XYZ file of C-alpha atoms in Angstrom:
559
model
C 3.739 18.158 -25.068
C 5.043 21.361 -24.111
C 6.704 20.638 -21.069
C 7.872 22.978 -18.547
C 10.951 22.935 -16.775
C 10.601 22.602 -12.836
C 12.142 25.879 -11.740
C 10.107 27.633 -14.084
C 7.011 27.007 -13.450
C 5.932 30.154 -11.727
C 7.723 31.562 -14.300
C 5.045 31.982 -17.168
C 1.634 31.363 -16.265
C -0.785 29.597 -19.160
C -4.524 29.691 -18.834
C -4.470 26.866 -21.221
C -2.874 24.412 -19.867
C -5.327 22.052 -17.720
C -3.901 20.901 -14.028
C -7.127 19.428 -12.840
C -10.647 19.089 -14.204
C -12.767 18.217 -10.962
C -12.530 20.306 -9.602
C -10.816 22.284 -12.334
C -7.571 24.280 -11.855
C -5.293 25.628 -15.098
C -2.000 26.704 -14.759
C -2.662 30.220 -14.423
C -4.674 29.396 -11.663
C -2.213 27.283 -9.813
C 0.805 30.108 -9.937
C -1.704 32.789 -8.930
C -2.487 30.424 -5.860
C 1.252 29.667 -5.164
C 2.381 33.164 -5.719
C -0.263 34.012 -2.943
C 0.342 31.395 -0.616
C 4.284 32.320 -1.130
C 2.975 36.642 -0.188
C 1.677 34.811 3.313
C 4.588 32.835 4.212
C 6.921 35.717 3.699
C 4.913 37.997 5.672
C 4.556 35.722 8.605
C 8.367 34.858 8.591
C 7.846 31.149 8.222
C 11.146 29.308 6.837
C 10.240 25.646 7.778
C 6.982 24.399 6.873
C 5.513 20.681 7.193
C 2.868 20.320 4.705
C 0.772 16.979 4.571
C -2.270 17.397 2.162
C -4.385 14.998 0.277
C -5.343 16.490 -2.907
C -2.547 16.611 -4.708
C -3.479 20.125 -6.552
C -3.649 21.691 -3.245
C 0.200 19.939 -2.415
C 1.261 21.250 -5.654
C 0.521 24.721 -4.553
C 1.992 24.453 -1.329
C 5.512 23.403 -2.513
C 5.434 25.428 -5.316
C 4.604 28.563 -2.787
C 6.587 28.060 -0.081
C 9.780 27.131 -2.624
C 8.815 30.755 -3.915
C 9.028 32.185 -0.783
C 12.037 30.733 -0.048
C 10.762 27.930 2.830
C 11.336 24.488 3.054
C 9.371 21.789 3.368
C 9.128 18.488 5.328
C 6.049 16.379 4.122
C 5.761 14.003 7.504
C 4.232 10.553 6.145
C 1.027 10.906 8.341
C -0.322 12.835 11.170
C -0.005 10.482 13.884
C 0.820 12.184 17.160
C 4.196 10.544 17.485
C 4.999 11.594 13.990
C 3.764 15.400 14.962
C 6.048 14.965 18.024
C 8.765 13.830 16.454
C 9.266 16.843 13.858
C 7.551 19.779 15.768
C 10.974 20.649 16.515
C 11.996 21.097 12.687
C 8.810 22.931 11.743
C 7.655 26.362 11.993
C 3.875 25.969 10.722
C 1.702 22.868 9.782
C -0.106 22.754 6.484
C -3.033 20.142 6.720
C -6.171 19.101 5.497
C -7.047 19.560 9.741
C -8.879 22.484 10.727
C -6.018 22.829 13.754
C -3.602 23.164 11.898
C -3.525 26.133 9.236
C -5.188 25.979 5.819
C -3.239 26.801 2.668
C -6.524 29.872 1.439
C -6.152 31.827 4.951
C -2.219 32.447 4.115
C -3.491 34.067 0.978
C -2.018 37.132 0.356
C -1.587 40.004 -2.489
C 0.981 37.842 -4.775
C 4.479 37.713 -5.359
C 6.313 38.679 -8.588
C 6.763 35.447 -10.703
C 9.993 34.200 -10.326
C 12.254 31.101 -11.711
C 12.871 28.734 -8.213
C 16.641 28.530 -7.594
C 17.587 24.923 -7.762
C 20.125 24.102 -5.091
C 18.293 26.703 -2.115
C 14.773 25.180 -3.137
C 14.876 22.166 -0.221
C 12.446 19.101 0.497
C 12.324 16.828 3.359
C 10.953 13.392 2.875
C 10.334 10.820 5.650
C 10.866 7.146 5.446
C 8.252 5.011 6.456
C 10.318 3.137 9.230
C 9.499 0.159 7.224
C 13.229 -1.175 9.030
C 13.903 0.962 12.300
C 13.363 4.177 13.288
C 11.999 7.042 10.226
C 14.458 8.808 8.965
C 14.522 12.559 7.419
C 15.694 12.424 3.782
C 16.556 16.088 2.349
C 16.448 16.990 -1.370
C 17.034 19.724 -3.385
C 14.743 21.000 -6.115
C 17.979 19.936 -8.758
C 17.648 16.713 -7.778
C 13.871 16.635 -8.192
C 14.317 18.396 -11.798
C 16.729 15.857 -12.848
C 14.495 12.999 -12.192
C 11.224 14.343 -13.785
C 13.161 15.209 -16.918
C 15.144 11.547 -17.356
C 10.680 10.263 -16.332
C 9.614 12.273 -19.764
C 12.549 10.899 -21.783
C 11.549 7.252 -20.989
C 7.751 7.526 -20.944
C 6.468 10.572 -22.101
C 5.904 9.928 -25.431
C 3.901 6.656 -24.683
C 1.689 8.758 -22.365
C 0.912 11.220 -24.472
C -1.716 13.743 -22.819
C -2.558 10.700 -20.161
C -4.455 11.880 -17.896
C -2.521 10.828 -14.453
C -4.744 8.938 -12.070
C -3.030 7.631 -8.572
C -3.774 5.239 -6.181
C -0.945 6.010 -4.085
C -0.224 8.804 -1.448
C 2.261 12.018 -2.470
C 3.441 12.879 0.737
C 6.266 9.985 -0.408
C 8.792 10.067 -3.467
C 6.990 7.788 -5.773
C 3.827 9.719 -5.403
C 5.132 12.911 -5.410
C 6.971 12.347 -8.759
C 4.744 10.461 -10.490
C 1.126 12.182 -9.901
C 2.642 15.768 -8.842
C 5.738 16.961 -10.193
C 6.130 14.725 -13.431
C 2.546 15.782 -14.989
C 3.093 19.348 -13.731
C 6.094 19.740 -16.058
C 4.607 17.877 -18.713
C 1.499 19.380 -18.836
C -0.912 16.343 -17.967
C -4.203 16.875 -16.231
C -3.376 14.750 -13.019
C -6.636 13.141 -10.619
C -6.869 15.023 -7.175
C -7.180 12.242 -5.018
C -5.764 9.186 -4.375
C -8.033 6.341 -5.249
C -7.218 3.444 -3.055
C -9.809 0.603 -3.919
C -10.121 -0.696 -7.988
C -13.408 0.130 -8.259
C -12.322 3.874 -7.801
C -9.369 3.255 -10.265
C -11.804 2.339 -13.065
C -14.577 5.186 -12.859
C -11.746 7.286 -12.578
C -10.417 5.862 -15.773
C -13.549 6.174 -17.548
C -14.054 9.667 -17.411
C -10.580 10.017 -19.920
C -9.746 8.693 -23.424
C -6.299 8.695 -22.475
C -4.934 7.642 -19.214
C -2.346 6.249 -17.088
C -1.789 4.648 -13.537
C 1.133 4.987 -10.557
C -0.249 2.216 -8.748
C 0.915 0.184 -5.736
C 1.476 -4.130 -5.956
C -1.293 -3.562 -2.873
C -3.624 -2.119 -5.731
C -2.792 -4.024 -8.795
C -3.145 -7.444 -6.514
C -7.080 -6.437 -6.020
C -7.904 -6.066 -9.461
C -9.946 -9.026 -10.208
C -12.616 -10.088 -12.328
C -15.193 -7.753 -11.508
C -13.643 -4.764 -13.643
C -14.524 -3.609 -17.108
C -11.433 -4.657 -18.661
C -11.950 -4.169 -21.875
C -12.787 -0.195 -21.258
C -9.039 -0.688 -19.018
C -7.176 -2.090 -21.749
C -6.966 1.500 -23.210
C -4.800 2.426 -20.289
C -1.290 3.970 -21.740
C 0.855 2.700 -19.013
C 0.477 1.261 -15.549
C 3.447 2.076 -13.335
C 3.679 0.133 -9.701
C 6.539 1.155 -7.134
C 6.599 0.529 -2.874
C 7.053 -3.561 -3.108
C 7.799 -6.017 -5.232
C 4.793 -7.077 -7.570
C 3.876 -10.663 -7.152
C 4.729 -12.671 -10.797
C 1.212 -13.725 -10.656
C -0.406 -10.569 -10.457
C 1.688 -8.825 -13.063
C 0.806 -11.919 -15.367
C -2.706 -11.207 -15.181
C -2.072 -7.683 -15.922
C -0.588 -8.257 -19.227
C -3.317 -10.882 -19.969
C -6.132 -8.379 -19.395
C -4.444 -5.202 -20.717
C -1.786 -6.960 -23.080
C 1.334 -4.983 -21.241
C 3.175 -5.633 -18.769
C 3.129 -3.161 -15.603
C 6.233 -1.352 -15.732
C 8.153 -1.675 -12.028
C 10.010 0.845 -10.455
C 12.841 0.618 -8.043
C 13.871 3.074 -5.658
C 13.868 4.578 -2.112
C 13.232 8.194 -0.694
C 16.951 7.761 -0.257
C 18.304 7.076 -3.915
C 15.321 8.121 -5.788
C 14.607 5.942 -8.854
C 17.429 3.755 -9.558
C 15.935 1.296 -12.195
C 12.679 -0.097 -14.014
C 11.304 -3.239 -15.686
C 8.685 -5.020 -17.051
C 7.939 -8.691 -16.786
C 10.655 -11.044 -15.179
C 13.282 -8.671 -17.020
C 16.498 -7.743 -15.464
C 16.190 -4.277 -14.022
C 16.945 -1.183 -16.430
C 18.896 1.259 -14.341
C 17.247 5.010 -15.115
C 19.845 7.368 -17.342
C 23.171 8.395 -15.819
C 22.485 6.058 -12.769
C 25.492 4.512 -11.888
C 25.547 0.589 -10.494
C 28.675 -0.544 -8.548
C 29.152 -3.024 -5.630
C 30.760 -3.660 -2.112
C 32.610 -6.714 -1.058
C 29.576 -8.299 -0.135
C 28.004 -7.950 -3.008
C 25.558 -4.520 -1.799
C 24.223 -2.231 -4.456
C 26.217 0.965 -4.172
C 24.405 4.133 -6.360
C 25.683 7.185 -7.359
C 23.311 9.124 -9.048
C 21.672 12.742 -10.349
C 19.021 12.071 -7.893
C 21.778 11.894 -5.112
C 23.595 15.125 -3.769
C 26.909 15.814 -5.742
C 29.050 13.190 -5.025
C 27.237 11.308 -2.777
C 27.367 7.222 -3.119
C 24.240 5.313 -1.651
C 24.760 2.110 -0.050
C 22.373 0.161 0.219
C 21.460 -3.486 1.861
C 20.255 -4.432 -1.353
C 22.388 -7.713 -3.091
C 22.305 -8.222 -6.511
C 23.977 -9.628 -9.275
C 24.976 -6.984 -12.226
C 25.376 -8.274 -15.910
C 27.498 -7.261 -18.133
C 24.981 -4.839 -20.249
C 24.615 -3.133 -16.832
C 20.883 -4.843 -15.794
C 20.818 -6.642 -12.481
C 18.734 -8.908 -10.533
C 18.059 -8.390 -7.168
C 19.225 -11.299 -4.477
C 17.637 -10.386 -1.284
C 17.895 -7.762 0.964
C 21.468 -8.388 3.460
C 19.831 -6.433 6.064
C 17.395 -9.233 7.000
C 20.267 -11.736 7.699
C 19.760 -13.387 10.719
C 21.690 -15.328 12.947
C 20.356 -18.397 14.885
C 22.663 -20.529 16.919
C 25.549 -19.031 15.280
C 24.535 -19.567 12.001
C 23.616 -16.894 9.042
C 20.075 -17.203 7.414
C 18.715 -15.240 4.932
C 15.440 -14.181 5.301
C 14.601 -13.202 1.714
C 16.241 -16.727 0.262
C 13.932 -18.629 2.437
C 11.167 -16.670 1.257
C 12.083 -16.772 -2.376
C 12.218 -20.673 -1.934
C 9.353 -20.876 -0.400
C 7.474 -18.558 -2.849
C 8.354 -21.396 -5.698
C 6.023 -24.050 -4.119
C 2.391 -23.876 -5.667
C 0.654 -23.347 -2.306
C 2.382 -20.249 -1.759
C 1.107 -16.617 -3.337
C 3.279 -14.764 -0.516
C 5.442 -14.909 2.636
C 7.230 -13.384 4.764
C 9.735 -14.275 7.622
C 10.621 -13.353 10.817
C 12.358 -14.685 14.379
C 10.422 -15.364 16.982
C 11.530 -15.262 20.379
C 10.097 -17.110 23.027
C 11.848 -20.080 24.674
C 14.437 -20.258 22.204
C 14.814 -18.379 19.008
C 13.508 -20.055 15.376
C 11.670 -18.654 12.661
C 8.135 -18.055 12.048
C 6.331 -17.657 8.512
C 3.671 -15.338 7.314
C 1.798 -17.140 4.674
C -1.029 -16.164 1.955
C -1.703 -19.432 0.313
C -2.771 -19.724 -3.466
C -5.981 -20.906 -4.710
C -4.345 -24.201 -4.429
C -2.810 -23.619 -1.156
C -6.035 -22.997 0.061
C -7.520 -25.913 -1.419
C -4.853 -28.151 0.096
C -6.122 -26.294 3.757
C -9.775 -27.596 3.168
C -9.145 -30.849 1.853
C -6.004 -32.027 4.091
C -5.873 -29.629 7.124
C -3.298 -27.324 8.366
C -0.976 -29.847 9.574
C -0.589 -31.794 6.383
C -0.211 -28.478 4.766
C 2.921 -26.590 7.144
C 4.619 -29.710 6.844
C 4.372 -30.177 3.479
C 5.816 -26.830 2.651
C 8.931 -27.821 5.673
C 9.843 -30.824 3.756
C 9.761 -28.396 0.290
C 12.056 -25.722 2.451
C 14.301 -28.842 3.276
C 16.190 -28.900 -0.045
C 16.940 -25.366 0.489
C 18.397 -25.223 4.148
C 19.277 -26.967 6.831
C 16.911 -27.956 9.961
C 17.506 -25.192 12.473
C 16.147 -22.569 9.074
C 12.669 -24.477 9.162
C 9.696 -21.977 9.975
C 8.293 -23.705 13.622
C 5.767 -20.963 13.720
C 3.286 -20.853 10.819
C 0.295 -18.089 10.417
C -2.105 -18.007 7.179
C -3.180 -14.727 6.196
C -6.100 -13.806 3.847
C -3.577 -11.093 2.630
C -0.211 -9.515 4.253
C -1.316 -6.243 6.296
C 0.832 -4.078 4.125
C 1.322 0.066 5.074
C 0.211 2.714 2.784
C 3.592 2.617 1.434
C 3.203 -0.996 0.416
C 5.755 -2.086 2.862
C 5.592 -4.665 6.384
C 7.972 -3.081 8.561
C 9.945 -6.323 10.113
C 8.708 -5.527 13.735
C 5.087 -6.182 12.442
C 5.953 -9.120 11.114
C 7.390 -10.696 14.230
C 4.418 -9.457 16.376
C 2.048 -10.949 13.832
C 4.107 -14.515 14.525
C 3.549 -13.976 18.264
C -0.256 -12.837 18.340
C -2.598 -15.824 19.043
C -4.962 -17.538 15.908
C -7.564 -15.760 15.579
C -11.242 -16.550 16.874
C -13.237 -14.034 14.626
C -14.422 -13.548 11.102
C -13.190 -10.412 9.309
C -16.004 -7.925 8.583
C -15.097 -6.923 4.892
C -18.520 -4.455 4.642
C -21.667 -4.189 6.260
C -25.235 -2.527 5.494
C -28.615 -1.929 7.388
C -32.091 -1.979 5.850
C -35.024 -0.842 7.932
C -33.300 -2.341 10.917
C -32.109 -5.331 9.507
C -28.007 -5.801 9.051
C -26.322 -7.728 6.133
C -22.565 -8.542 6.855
C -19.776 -9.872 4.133
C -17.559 -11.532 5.793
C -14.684 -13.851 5.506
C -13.929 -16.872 7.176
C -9.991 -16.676 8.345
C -7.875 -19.112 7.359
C -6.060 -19.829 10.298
C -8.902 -19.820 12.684
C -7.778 -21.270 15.749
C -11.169 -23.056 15.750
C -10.401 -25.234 12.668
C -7.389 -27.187 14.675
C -9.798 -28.983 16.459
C -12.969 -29.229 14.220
C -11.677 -31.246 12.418
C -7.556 -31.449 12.073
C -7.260 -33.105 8.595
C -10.543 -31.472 6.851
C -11.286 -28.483 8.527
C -15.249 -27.284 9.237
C -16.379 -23.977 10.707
C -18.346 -25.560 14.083
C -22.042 -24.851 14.515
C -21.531 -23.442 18.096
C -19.244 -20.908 16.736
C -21.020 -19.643 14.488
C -24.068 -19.014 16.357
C -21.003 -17.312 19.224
C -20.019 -15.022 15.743
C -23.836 -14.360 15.128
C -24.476 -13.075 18.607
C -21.209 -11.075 19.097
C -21.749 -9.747 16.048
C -25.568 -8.939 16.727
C -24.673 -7.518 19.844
C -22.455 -4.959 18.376
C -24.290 -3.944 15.414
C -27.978 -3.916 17.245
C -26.985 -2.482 20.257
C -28.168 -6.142 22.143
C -27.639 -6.291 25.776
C -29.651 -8.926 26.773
C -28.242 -12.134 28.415
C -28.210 -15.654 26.195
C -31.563 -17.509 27.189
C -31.133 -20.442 24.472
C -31.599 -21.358 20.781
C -34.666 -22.495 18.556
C -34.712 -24.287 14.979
C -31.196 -24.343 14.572
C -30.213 -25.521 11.078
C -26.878 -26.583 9.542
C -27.143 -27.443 6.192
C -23.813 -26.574 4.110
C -20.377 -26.521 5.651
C -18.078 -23.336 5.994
C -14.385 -23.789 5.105
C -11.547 -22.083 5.745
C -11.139 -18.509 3.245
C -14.743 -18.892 2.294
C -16.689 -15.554 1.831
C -20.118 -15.889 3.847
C -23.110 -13.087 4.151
C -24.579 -13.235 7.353
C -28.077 -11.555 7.773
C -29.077 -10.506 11.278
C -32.768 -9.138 12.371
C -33.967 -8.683 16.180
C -37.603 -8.758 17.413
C -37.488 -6.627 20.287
C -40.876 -7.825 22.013
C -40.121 -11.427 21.450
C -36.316 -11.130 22.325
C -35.270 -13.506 19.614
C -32.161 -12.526 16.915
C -32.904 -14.490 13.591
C -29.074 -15.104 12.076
C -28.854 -16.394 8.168
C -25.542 -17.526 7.133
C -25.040 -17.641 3.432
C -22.712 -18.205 0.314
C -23.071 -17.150 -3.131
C -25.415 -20.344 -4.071
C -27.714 -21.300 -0.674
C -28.106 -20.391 2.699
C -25.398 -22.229 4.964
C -27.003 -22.245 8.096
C -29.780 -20.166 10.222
C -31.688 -20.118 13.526
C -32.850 -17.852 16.271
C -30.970 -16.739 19.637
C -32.969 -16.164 22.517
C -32.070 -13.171 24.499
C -33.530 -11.656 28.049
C -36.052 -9.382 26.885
C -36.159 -7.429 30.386
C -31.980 -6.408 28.866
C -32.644 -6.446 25.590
């Protein structure tokens, strides 16, 4: 490959060299676009810029212009009105996909003279995600941004070959922004414009290249199931996942189906990368990375991704061997303290990740009329079996007495909730304070609408039946059934909202009940309304037969 160093790439522009097929951009094309954007900047005096765009082309310009033009940049990690209020201080002009804010093509002005970018005045602002307090402001130079790209190529770059780069996570953060931005720009990949969030995406995506790779998310790469061509995948050159640890399971059945392992990175918009694996390996620390630690036993990191000097301390424990790898303990941060005593979150959830019932977890304190801790779970096929067949009950305590031989009393979760999966941000994180309000928010009483569809007035619904209903408790404790009553309740709520119903509940006719509806199961519900009759037919279905069905009779005066 004929890669490109960073500060020089407005330096020498090549019609040749492909940035983006659809639609398609070469490299002559991007610096002409840069060195115009960089002409409007100047002439409007802007120095501080916040720039939050979602094709990544379009991103590329904009930091590539406004570095030439001697601006820096902030890219905020949404547009949230709190997150425009908290930086509209540090910012002279937004740059957004919004049409209030201003639009990268009306800056366009007569171009600038190429120019190599200076490394050290170049400047980028990153924001954290808040994922454990309040978002912080992370500022980089374009040195530090250089260095990392460059030691990326010298691990990787001769596996991916002319890959082309296809994301399913967002660039306005550091793994993004490396990965499907700067990386492929210097190394002359084509690169996908958008991020592709759902698998299905991923794999058309794929299909249209003979050579590919992915910077993927655990969020992602935990979806992938069954349903993909995965013999047409297997020719994938690499599949990179950052934001969260990857579950053992799901990186398992990635090497089954495309016989490699998905290589893990570690780092933070703070440190950068700091190290990589694949499989259950210790972590690799990245070239020139240096590992040492504090007294109680913290990752400190000085690095080429770090300003000059600068050592990183982190909250993260881990225990260094004596090639240099480590394994991670736990984060110290999320040590907690109940009744004067220390307990660590991530130990309890490591334990408790060992039991076969348990595909993830996470803890938090809840405080009500005394403090104890409460558990997020997602339960394993087998976990969820264990639900249907024994009840919740059987099942919380069971995994109590497993957590017994790994603290003592006052540690057991009191507070259990069973998720289909754990409501992680874009970044693949669960910022604590999510967690604990998830502990304190009541079972719910609803089915999850994963899609829905209309046909000549007629609505089809997928939806999934939650695990921790608060329904189940009672109907029945030690094998739990989906009640009839409810799901005619679901049926009319659900018509109501989707056919516009107003009419009040007059009664039910030929009400049938003929297979029972567990907890996690995956139902289709059909819905049709005869106006002049008043009467809402509901089908409730699996994959195999129809579960139950009947008709609600409405008020046709309010109907």
């Amino acid at each position: 490959m004929n890669w490109i160093k960073l500060e020089q790439l407005l330096l020498k522009a090549s019609p040749a060299r492909a940035i983006t097929r659809e639609p398609a951009l070469d490299h002559a094309q991007l610096c002409e676009q840069a060195l115009s954007l960089a002409a409007g900047l100047q002439a409007r005096g802007v120095q501080r810029m916040a720039v939050h765009l979602e094709d990544a082309a379009e991103l590329a310009v904009a930091l590539l212009g406004a570095w030439r033009a001697g601006v820096s940049v902030l890219l905020p990690s949404d547009l949230q009105a709190q997150t425009r209020q908290r930086w509209s201080g540090d910012v002279d002009l937004w740059l957004t996909d919004q049409t209030s804010d201003e639009q990268p093509t009306a800056l366009y002005q007569s171009p600038l003279a190429a120019a190599e970018l200076d490394l050290d005045q170049c400047r980028l602002s990153l924001c954290t995600s808040g994922s454990s307090g309040e978002p912080k402001r992370i500022d980089k130079t374009l040195r530090q941004l250089a260095n990392e790209v460059e030691a990326l190529e010298q691990l990787w770059g001769a596996d991916l070959g002319e890959a082309c780069i296809i994301g399913s996570v967002a660039t306005q953060h550091i793994y993004g922004l490396l990965f499907r931005v700067l990386w492929p720009l210097c190394a002359g990949r084509p690169f996908v414009r958008k991020q592709l969030a759902f698998p299905e995406d991923l794999q058309r995506a794929s299909r249209e290249h003979s050579a590919f790779a992915w910077i993927a998310s655990p969020a992602l790469l935990k979806r992938m199931g069954d349903n993909l061509d995965w013999p047409a995948l297997s020719a994938v050159r690499r599949v990179f996942s950052s934001g969260g640890a990857l579950p053992t399971d799901a990186a398992q059945s990635l090497h089954q189906r495309l016989q490699q392992w998905p290589t893990e990175i570690l780092g933070s918009s703070e440190t950068g990368g700091i190290a990589w694996r694949q499989g259950q390996d210790l972590w690799h620390p990245f070239a020139d990375v240096e590992l040492t630690q504090d007294s109680d036993g913290a990752l400190l990191i000085a690095s080429p991704y770090l300003p000059a000097g600068h050592v990183e301390h982190t909250a993260d424990a881990a225990r260094i061997a004596a090639d240099g790898r480590f394994e991670l303990l736990g984060r110290l941060d999320r040590i907690v303290k109940l009744e004067e005593k220390r307990i660590s979150l991530p130990m309890l959830e490591q334990a408790l990740m060992t039991h076969d019932w348990v595909a993830e977890t996470r803890l938090g304190v809840v405080q009500e009329n005394r403090a104890s801790l409460g558990a997020l779970l997602v339960l394993s096929e087998n976990g969820l079996f264990a639900l249907r067949e024994h009840g919740r009950r059987h099942l919380t305590e069971t995994l109590r007495q497993h957590l017994r031989e790994h603290c003592e009393a006052l540690a057991l979760p009191r507070r259990w909730r069973l998720l289909r999966q754990l409501p992680l941000n874009s970044q693949g994180k669960l910022p604590q304070a999510e967690v604990e309000a998830l502990l304190l928010a009541p079972r719910p009483k609803a089915p999850e609408v994963l899609e829905q569809t209309q046909t000549d007035g007629e609505w089809n619904l997928q939806l999934t039946v939650p695990p921790d209903l608060a329904y189940f408790s009672g109907h029945f404790p030690k094998a739990p059934v989906l009640p009839g009553v409810v799901q005619v309740e679901w049926a009319l709520n659900l018509g109501r909202q989707v056919l516009n119903l107003s009419g009040a509940f007059a009664g039910m006719e030929v009400l049938k009940f003929q297979r029972l509806v567990r907890p996690g199961d995956e139902i289709q519900l059909h819905l049709r309304f005869e106006p002049t009759r008043g009467k809402l037919y509901f089908t409730y279905r699996n994959d195999t037969a129809t579960c139950s069905s009947g008709r609600i009779l409405l008020e046709t005066a309010h109907a």
